[in-house]
Coordinates of C-alpha atoms in Angstrom, one line a residue:
Chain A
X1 CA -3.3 -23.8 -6.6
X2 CA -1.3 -22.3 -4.0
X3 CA -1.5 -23.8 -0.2
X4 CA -3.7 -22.2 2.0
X5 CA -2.2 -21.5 6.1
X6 CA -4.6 -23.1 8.8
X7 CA -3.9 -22.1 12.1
X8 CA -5.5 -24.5 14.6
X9 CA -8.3 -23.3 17.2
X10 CA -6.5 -23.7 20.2
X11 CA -3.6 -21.6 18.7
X12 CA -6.0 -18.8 17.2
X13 CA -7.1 -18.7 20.7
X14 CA -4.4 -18.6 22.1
X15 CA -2.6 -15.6 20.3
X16 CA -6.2 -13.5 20.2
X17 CA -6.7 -14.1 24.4
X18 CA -3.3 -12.8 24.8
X19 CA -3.2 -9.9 22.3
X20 CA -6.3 -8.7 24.9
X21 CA -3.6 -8.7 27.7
X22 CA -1.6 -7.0 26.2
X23 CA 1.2 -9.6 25.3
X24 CA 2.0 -10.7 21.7
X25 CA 4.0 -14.2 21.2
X26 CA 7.6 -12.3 20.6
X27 CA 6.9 -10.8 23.9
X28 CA 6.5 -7.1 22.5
X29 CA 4.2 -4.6 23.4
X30 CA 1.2 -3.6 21.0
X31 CA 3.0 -0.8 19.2
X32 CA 6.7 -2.5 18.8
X33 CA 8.2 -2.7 16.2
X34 CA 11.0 -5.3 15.5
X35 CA 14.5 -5.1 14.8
X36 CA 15.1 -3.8 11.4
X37 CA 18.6 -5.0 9.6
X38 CA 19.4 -3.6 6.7
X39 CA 22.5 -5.1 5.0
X40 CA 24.3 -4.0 2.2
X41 CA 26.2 -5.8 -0.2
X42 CA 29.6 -4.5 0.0
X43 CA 30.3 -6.2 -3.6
X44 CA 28.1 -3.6 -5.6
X45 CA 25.8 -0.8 -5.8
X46 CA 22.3 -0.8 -4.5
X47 CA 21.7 -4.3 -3.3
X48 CA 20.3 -4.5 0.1
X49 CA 18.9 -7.2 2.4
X50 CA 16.5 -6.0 4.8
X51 CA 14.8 -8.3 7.9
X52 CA 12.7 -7.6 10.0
X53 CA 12.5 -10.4 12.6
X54 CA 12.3 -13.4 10.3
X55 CA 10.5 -11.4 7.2
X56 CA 13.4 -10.9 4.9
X57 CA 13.2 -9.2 1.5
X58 CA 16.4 -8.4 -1.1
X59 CA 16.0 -5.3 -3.5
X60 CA 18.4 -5.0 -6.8
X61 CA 18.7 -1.8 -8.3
X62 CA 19.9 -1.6 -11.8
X63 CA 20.3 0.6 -14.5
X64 CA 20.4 0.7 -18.4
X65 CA 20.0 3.2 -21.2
X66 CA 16.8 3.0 -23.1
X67 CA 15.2 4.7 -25.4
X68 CA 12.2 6.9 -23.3
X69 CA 8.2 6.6 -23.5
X70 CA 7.3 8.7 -26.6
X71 CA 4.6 10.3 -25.1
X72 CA 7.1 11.3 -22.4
X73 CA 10.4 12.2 -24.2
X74 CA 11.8 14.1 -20.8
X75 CA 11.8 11.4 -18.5
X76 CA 13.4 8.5 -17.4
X77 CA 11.8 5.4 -16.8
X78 CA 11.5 4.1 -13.2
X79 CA 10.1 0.1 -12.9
X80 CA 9.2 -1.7 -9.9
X81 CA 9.1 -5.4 -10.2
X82 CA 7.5 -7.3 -7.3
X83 CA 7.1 -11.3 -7.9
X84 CA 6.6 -13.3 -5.0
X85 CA 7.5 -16.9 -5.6
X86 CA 6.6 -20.1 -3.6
X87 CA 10.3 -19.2 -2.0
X88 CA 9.2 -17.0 0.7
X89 CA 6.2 -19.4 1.7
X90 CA 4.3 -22.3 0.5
X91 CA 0.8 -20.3 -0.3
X92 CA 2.6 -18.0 -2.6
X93 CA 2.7 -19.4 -6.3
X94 CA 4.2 -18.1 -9.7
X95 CA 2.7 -15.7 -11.5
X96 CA -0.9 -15.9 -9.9
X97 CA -1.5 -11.8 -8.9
X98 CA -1.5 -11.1 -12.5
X99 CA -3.9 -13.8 -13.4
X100 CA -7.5 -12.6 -13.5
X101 CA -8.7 -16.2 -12.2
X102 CA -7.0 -16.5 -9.3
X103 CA -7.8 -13.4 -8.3
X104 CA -10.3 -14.5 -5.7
X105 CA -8.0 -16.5 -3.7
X106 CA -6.8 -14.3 -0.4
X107 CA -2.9 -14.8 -1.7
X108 CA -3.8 -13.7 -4.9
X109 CA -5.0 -10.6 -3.5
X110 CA -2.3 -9.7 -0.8
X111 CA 0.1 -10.0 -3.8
X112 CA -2.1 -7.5 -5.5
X113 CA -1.7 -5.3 -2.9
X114 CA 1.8 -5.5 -2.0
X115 CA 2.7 -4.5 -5.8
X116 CA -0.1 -2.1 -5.7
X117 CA 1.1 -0.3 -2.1
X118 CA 5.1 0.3 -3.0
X119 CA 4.5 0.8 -6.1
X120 CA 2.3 4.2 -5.0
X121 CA 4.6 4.7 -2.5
X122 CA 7.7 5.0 -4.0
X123 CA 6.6 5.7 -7.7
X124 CA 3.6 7.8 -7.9
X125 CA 5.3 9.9 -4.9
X126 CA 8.0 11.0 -6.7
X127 CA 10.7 9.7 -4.5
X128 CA 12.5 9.0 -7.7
X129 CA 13.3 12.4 -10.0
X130 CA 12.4 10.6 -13.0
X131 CA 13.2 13.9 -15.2
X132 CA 16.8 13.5 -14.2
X133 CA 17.5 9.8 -15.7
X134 CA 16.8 11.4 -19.1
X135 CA 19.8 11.9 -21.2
X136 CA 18.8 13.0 -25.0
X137 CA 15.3 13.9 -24.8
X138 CA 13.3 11.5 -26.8
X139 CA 16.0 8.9 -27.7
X140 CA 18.1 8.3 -24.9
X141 CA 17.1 8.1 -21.1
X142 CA 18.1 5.7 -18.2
X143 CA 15.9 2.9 -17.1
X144 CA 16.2 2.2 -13.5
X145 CA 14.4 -1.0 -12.1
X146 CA 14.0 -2.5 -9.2
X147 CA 13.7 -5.8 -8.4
X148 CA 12.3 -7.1 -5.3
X149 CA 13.1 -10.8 -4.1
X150 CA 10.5 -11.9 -1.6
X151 CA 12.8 -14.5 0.6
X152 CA 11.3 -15.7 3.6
X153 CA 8.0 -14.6 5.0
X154 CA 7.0 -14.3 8.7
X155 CA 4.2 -10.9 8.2
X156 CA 4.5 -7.5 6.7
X157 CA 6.3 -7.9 3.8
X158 CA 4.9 -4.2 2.9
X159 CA 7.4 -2.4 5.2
X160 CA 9.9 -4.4 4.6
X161 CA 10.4 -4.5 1.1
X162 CA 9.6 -0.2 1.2
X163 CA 12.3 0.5 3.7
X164 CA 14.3 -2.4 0.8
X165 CA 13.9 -0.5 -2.1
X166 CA 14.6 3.3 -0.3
X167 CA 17.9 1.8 0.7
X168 CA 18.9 0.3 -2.5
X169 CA 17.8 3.3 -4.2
X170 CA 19.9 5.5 -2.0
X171 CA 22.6 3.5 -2.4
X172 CA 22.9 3.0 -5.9
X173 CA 25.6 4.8 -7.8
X174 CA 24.9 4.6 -11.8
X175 CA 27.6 5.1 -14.0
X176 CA 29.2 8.9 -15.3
X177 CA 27.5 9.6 -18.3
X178 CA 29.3 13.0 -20.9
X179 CA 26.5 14.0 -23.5
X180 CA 28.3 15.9 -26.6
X181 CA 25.3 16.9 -28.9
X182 CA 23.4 13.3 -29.7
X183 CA 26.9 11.6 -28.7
X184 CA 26.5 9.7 -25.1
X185 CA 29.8 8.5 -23.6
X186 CA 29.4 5.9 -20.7
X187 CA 32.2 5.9 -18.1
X188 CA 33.6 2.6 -16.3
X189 CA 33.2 2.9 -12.7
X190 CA 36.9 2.6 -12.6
X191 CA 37.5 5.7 -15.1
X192 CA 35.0 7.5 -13.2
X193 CA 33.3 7.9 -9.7
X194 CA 29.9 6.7 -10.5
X195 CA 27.3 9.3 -9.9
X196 CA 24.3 8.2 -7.1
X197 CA 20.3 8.8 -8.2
X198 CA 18.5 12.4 -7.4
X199 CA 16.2 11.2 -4.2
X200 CA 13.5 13.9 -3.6
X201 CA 12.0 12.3 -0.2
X202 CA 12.1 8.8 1.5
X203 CA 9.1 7.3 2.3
X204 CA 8.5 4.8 4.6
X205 CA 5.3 2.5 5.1
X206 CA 4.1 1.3 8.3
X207 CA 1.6 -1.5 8.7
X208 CA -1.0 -1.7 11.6
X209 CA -3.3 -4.6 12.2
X210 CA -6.8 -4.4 13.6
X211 CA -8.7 -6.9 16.3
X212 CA -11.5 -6.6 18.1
X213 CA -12.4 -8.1 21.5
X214 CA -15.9 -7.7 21.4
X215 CA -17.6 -9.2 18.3
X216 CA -18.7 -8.0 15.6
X217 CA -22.1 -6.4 16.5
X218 CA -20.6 -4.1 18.7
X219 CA -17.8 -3.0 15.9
X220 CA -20.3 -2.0 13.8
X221 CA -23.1 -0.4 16.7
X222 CA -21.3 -0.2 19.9
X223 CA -19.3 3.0 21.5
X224 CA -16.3 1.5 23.5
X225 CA -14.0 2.1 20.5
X226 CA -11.6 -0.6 22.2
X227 CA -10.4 -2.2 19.1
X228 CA -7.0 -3.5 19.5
X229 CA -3.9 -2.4 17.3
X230 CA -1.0 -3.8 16.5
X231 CA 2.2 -2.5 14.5
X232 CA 4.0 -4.9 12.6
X233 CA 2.4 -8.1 12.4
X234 CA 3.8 -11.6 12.5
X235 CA 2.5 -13.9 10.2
X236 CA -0.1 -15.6 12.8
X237 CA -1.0 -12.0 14.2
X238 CA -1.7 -10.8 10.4
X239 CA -4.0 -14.4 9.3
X240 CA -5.3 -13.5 12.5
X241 CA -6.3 -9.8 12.2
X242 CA -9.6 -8.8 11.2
X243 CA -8.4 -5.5 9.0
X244 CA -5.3 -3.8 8.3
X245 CA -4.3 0.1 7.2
X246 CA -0.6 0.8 6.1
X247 CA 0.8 4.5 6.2
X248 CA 3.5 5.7 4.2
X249 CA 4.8 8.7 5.8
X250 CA 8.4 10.6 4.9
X251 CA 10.6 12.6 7.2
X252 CA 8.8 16.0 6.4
X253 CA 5.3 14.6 7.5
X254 CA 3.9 14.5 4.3
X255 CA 1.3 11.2 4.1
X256 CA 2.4 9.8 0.4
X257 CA -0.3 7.0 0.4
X258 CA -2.8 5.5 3.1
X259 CA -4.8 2.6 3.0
X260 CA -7.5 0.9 5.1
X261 CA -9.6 -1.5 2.8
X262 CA -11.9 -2.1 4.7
X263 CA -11.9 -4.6 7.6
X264 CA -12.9 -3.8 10.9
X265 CA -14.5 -0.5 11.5
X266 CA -11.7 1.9 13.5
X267 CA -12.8 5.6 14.5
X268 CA -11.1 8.2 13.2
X269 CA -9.4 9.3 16.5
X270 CA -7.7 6.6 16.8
X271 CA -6.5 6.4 13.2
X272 CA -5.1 10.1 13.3
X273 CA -3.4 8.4 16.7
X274 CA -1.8 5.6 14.3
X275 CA -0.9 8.4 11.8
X276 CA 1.2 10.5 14.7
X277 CA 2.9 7.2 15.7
X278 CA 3.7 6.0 12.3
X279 CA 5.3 9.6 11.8
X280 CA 7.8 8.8 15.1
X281 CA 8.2 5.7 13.9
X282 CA 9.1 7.0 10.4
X283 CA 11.6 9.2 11.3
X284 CA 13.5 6.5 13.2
X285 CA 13.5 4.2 10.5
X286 CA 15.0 7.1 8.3
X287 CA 17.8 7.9 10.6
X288 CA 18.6 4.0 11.1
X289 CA 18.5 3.9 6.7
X290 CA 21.1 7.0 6.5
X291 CA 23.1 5.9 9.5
X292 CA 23.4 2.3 7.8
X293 CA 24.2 4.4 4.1
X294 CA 26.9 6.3 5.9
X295 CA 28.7 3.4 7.4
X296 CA 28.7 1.6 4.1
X297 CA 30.1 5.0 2.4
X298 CA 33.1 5.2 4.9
X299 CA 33.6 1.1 4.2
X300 CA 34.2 1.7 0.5
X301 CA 36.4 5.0 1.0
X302 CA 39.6 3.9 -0.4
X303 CA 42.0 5.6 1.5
X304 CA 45.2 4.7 -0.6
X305 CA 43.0 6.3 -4.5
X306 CA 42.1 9.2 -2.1
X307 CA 45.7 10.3 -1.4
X308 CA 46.8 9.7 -4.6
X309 CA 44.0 12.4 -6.1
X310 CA 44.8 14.9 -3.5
X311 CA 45.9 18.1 -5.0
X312 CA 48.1 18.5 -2.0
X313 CA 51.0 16.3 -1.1
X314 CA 51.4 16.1 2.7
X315 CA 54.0 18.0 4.0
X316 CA 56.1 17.0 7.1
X317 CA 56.6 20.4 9.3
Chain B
X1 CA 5.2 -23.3 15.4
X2 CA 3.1 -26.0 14.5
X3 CA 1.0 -24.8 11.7
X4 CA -0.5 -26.7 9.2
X5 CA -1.1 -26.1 5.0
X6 CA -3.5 -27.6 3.5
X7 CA -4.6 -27.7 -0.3
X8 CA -7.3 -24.7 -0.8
X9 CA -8.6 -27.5 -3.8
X10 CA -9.8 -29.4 -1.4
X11 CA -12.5 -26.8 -0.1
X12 CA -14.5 -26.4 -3.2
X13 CA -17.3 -25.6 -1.4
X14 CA -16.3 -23.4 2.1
X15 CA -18.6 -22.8 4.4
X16 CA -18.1 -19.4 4.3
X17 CA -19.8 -17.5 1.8
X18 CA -17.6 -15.8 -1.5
X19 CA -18.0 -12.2 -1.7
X20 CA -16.4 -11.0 -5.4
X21 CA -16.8 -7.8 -6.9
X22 CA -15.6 -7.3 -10.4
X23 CA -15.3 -3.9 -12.0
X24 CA -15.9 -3.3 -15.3
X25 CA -14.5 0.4 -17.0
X26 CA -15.5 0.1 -20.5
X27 CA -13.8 2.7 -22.9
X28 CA -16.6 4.7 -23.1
X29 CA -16.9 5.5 -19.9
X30 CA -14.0 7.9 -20.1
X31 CA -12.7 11.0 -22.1
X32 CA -10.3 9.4 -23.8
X33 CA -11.1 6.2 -25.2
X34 CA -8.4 3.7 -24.2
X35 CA -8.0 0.2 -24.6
X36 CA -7.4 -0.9 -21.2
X37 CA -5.7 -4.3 -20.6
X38 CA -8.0 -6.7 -18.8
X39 CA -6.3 -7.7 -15.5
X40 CA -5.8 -3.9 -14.8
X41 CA -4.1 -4.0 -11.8
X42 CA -5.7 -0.7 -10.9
X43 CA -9.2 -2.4 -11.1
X44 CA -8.1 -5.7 -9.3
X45 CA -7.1 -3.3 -6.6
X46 CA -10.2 -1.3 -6.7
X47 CA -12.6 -4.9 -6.4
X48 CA -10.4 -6.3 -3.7
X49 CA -10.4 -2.9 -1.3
X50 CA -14.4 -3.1 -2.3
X51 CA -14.2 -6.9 -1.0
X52 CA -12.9 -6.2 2.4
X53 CA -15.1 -3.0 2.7
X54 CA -18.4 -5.0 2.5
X55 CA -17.2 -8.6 3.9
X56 CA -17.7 -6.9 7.8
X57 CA -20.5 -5.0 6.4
X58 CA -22.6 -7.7 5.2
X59 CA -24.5 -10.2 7.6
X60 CA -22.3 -12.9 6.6
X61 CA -23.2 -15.7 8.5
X62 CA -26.4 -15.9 6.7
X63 CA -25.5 -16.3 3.7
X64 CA -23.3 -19.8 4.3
X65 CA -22.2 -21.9 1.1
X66 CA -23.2 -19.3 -1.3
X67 CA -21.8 -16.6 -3.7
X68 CA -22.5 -13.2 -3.7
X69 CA -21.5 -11.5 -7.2
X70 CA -21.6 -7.6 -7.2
X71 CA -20.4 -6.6 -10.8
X72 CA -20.0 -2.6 -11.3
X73 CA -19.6 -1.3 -14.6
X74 CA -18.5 2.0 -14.8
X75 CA -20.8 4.4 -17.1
X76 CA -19.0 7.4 -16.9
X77 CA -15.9 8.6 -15.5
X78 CA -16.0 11.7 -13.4
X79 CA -13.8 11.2 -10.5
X80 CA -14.7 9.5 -7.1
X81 CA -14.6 6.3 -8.9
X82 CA -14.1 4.3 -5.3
X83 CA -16.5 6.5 -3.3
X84 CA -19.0 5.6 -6.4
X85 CA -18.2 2.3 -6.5
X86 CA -19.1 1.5 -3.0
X87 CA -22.4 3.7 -2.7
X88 CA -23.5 2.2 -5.7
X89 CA -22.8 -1.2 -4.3
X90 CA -24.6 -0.5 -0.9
X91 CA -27.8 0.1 -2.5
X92 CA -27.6 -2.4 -4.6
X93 CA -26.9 -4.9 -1.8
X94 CA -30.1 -3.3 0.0
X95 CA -32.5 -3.9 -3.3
X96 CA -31.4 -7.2 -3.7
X97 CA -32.0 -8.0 0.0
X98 CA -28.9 -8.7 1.8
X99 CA -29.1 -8.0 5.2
X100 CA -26.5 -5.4 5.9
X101 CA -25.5 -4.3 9.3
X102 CA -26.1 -0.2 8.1
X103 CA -25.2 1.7 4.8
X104 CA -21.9 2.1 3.7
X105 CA -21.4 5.5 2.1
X106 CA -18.1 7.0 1.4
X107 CA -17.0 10.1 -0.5
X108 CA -13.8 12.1 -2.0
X109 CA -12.2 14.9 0.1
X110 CA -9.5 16.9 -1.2
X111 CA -8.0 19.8 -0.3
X112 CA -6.9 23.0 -2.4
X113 CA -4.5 25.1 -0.4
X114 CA -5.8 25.2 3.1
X115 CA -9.4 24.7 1.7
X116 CA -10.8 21.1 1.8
X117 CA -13.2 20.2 -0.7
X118 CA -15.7 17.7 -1.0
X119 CA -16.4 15.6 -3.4
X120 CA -14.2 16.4 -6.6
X121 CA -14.6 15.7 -10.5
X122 CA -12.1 13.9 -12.6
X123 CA -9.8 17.7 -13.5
X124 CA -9.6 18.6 -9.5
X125 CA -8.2 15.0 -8.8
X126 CA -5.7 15.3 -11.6
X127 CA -4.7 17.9 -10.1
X128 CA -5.4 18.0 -5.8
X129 CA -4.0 15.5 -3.3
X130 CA -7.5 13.6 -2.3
X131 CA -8.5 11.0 0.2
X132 CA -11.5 8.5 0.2
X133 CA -13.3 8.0 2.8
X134 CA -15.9 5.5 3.1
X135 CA -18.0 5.5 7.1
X136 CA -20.6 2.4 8.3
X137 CA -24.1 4.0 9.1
X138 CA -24.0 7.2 11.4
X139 CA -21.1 6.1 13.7
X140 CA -17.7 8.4 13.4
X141 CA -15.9 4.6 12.5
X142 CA -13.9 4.9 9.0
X143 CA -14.4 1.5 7.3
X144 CA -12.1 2.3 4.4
X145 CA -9.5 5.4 3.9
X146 CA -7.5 5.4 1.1
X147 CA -4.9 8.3 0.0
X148 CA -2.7 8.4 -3.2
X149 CA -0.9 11.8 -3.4
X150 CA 1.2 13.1 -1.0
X151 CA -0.6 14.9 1.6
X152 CA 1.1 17.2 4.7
X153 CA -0.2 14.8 8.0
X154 CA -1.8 18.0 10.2
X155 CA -4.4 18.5 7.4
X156 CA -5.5 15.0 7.1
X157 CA -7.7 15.5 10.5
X158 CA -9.6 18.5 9.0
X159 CA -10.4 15.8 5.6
X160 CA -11.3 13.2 7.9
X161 CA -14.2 15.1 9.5
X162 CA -15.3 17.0 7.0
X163 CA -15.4 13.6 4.7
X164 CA -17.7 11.7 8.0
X165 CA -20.1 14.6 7.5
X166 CA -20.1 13.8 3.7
X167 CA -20.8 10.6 4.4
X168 CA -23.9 11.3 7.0
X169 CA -25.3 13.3 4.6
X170 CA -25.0 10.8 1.9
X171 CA -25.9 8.2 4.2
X172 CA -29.4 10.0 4.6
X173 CA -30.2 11.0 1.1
X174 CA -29.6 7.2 0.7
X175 CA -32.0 6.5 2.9
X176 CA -34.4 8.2 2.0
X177 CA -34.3 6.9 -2.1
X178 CA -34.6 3.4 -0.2
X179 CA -37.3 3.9 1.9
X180 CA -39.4 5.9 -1.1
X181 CA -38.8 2.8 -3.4
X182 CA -39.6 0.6 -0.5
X183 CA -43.5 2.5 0.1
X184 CA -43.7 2.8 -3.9
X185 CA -42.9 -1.4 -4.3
X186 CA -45.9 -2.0 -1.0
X187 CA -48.3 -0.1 -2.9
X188 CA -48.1 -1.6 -5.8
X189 CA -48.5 -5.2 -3.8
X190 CA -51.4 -4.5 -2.2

């Protein structure tokens, strides 16, 4: 049995009597988002640390060849693997979202979801070409994976661990590959610059939380529409909130999942509202990701290799 | 932050009453007749987005220290599997007599081109991007939304509206099935 997380009354209080005044604990406003740090590993490719206030998450990207699906002889094979483990936080516990008698505990389920929500975000949109990791169609194709290391959790591991897996993805660099008839040849890094994935899009989730001021009976009757939202949740602020709906937008403004299960009831104004901010927010978060990639790129440029393959030797005038 | 965890063993009994949904999608149900493995995650979504849908729907505090079981059971597969779902569970909520707060109806809107469409079958969701949309009584408030495929954002306003009029016309044909069985069962009483 994993723990469950009690909040105290005064404290519940406390946070909710504020939220309607417009302060939240960290002393941002409503729509804030925190700081997002992505950090690459500079001793490999495509493993990145992302945290966001004190929510951190890891993604590994790695690659092997495999034979493909047979029903699917042209594509690759593209695996997400999302575990969280009692690491991050005392009511997670091993292996319980897969379980079908856990399943009614609420951990059980936000594990569920997590999973579910990148894994439609970044797999069933096609951010990943999959046709391009196969090799020899039908007996040789790459199998890219993902693995997602839940490491300390303060709220919103969803856009987290999405803005995670983009990065490592974009930063990963699989090995040269030659294909002479069925013959593969693999290239070291060393021999050869190691190529990075085909990226179609980058898509980004955004969480929003949902309270309401003015009890329940007037959610589901009343007109004021004065429900309170919140973007990017702490972990008090989410055990607190009455209903959540995560976006997951890309650059072009293309929605590539949405969900609100259910929760409080929010009119649809005010989520096409959400949808326009998530899409600023999106394209923020995109330009931070490449601006991060492109830092790390001029890092690893090794200046001395460089010179030494330049078709030109530099002249003195 | 002083927070405190405490074993959820302990409660065997909470106050608060369960709400579980399970989903059943026998291979029948379907064209092709799959074995599907039995903690589907697709499913456990499914029940869990059901869950939330109907916990602020339902007059909880009624119903303290006691379990509500919904279990659906798909009979056959034609898309709107959600939308179904939940319809189905409304009125079955209303004839078992759980006080509700109003019906929850929702409904499949996709679009093809710059046409939005209402309501599609299992080959125009293979193929269309498509939201769900589920709406509490007559009120313009979206209780659930939920969107797969990729979807340009300036069209999603047109789907939203045309899905909330879906849903108040679902919401009265719904109606009026309830209120016919109701007069039918008060006949036969008296």
């Amino acid at each position: 049995m994993g723990l469950d997380y009690d909040i105290s009354t005064n404290e519940q209080e406390f946070v909710l009597e504020a939220l309607k005044q417009n302060v939240r604990l960290d002393g941002r406003k409503l729509l804030d988002m925190r700081d997002v740090k992505i950090s690459i590993l500079p001793s490999e490719y495509g493993h990145v640390e992302v945290s966001l206030g004190k929510t951190r998450v890891a993604c590994k990207v790695s690659a092997e060849i495999v034979k493909p699906y047979e029903d699917r002889p042209f594509e690759g094979i593209f695996q997400i693997n999302t575990e969280i483990s009692p690491m991050c936080s005392p009511f997670f516990e091993i292996g319980q979202g897969s379980s079908g008698s856990g399943s009614n505990s609420r951990q059980a389920n936000e594990e569920v979801l997590i999973s579910r929500m990148i894994e439609k975000a970044v797999r069933r949109s096609n951010a990943l070409d999959i046709e391009s990791l196969c090799i020899v169609a039908g007996s040789k194709c790459w199998a890219v994976r993902a693995d997602l290391h839940f490491l300390n959790y303060d709220g919103n591991f969803i856009d987290a661990s999405c803005i995670a897996v983009m990065t490592a993805l974009l930063h990963f660099r699989k090995p040269d590959i030659e294909v002479a008839g069925e013959e593969v040849v693999v290239y070291d890094t060393n021999q050869r610059e190691p190529v990075p994935l085909s990226i179609l899009h980058v898509p980004i989730c955004i969480t929003f939380n949902f309270y309401n001021p003015n009890g329940n009976e007037e959610n589901v009757k009343g007109e004021l529409n004065n429900e309170l939202i919140l973007a990017d949740a702490s972990l008090i602020e989410e055990r607190l909130s009455l209903g959540t709906m995560t976006i997951t937008l890309n650059k072009n403004q293309e929605i590539c999942q949405l969900l609100k299960s259910g929760g409080l009831n929010i009119d649809a104004s005010l989520i096409m509202n959400c949808c326009l901010y998530a899409s600023k927010l999106v394209s923020r978060l995109n330009d931070e990701i490449h601006e991060v990639l492109k830092e790390d790129s001029k890092k690893r440029r090794n200046v001395r290799e460089e010179k030494e393959l330049q078709v030109f030797n530099e002249r003195e005038s | 932050m002083d927070t405190t965890y405490a074993s959820s063993a302990v409660k065997a009994l909470p106050d608060a009453p369960v709400l579980s949904i399970l989903i059943n999608h026998p291979p029948f149900a379907s064209m092709e007749r799959k074995k599907r493995p039995r903690n589907d995650r697709r499913l456990a979504e499914l029940s869990i987005i059901l869950k939330r849908c109907f916990e602020k729907t339902i007059m909880l505090q009624n119903y303290a220290r006691s379990v509500i079981e919904v279990t659906v059971t798909i009979l056959s597969f034609d898309g709107g599997l959600l939308a179904t779902c939940c319809n189905s569970i409304t009125l079955a909520l209303i004839d078992a007599g759980i006080s509700l707060y109003d019906y929850v109806t929702a409904v499949t809107v996709g679009i093809y081109d710059q046409t939005a469409l209402l309501d599609l079958n299992s080959l125009e969701e293979a193929d269309l991007s498509f939201i769900t949309i589920g709406v509490v009584g007559d009120s313009d408030k979206l209780n659930l939304i939920l969107c797969e495929d990729r979807l340009p954002l300036d069209r999603v306003e047109r789907l939203i509206s045309l899905g909330i009029e879906g849903c108040h016309r679902l919401k009265q044909l719904m109606n009026e099935t309830v209120r016919e069985v109701g007069t039918d069962l008060l006949s036969k009483k008296q």
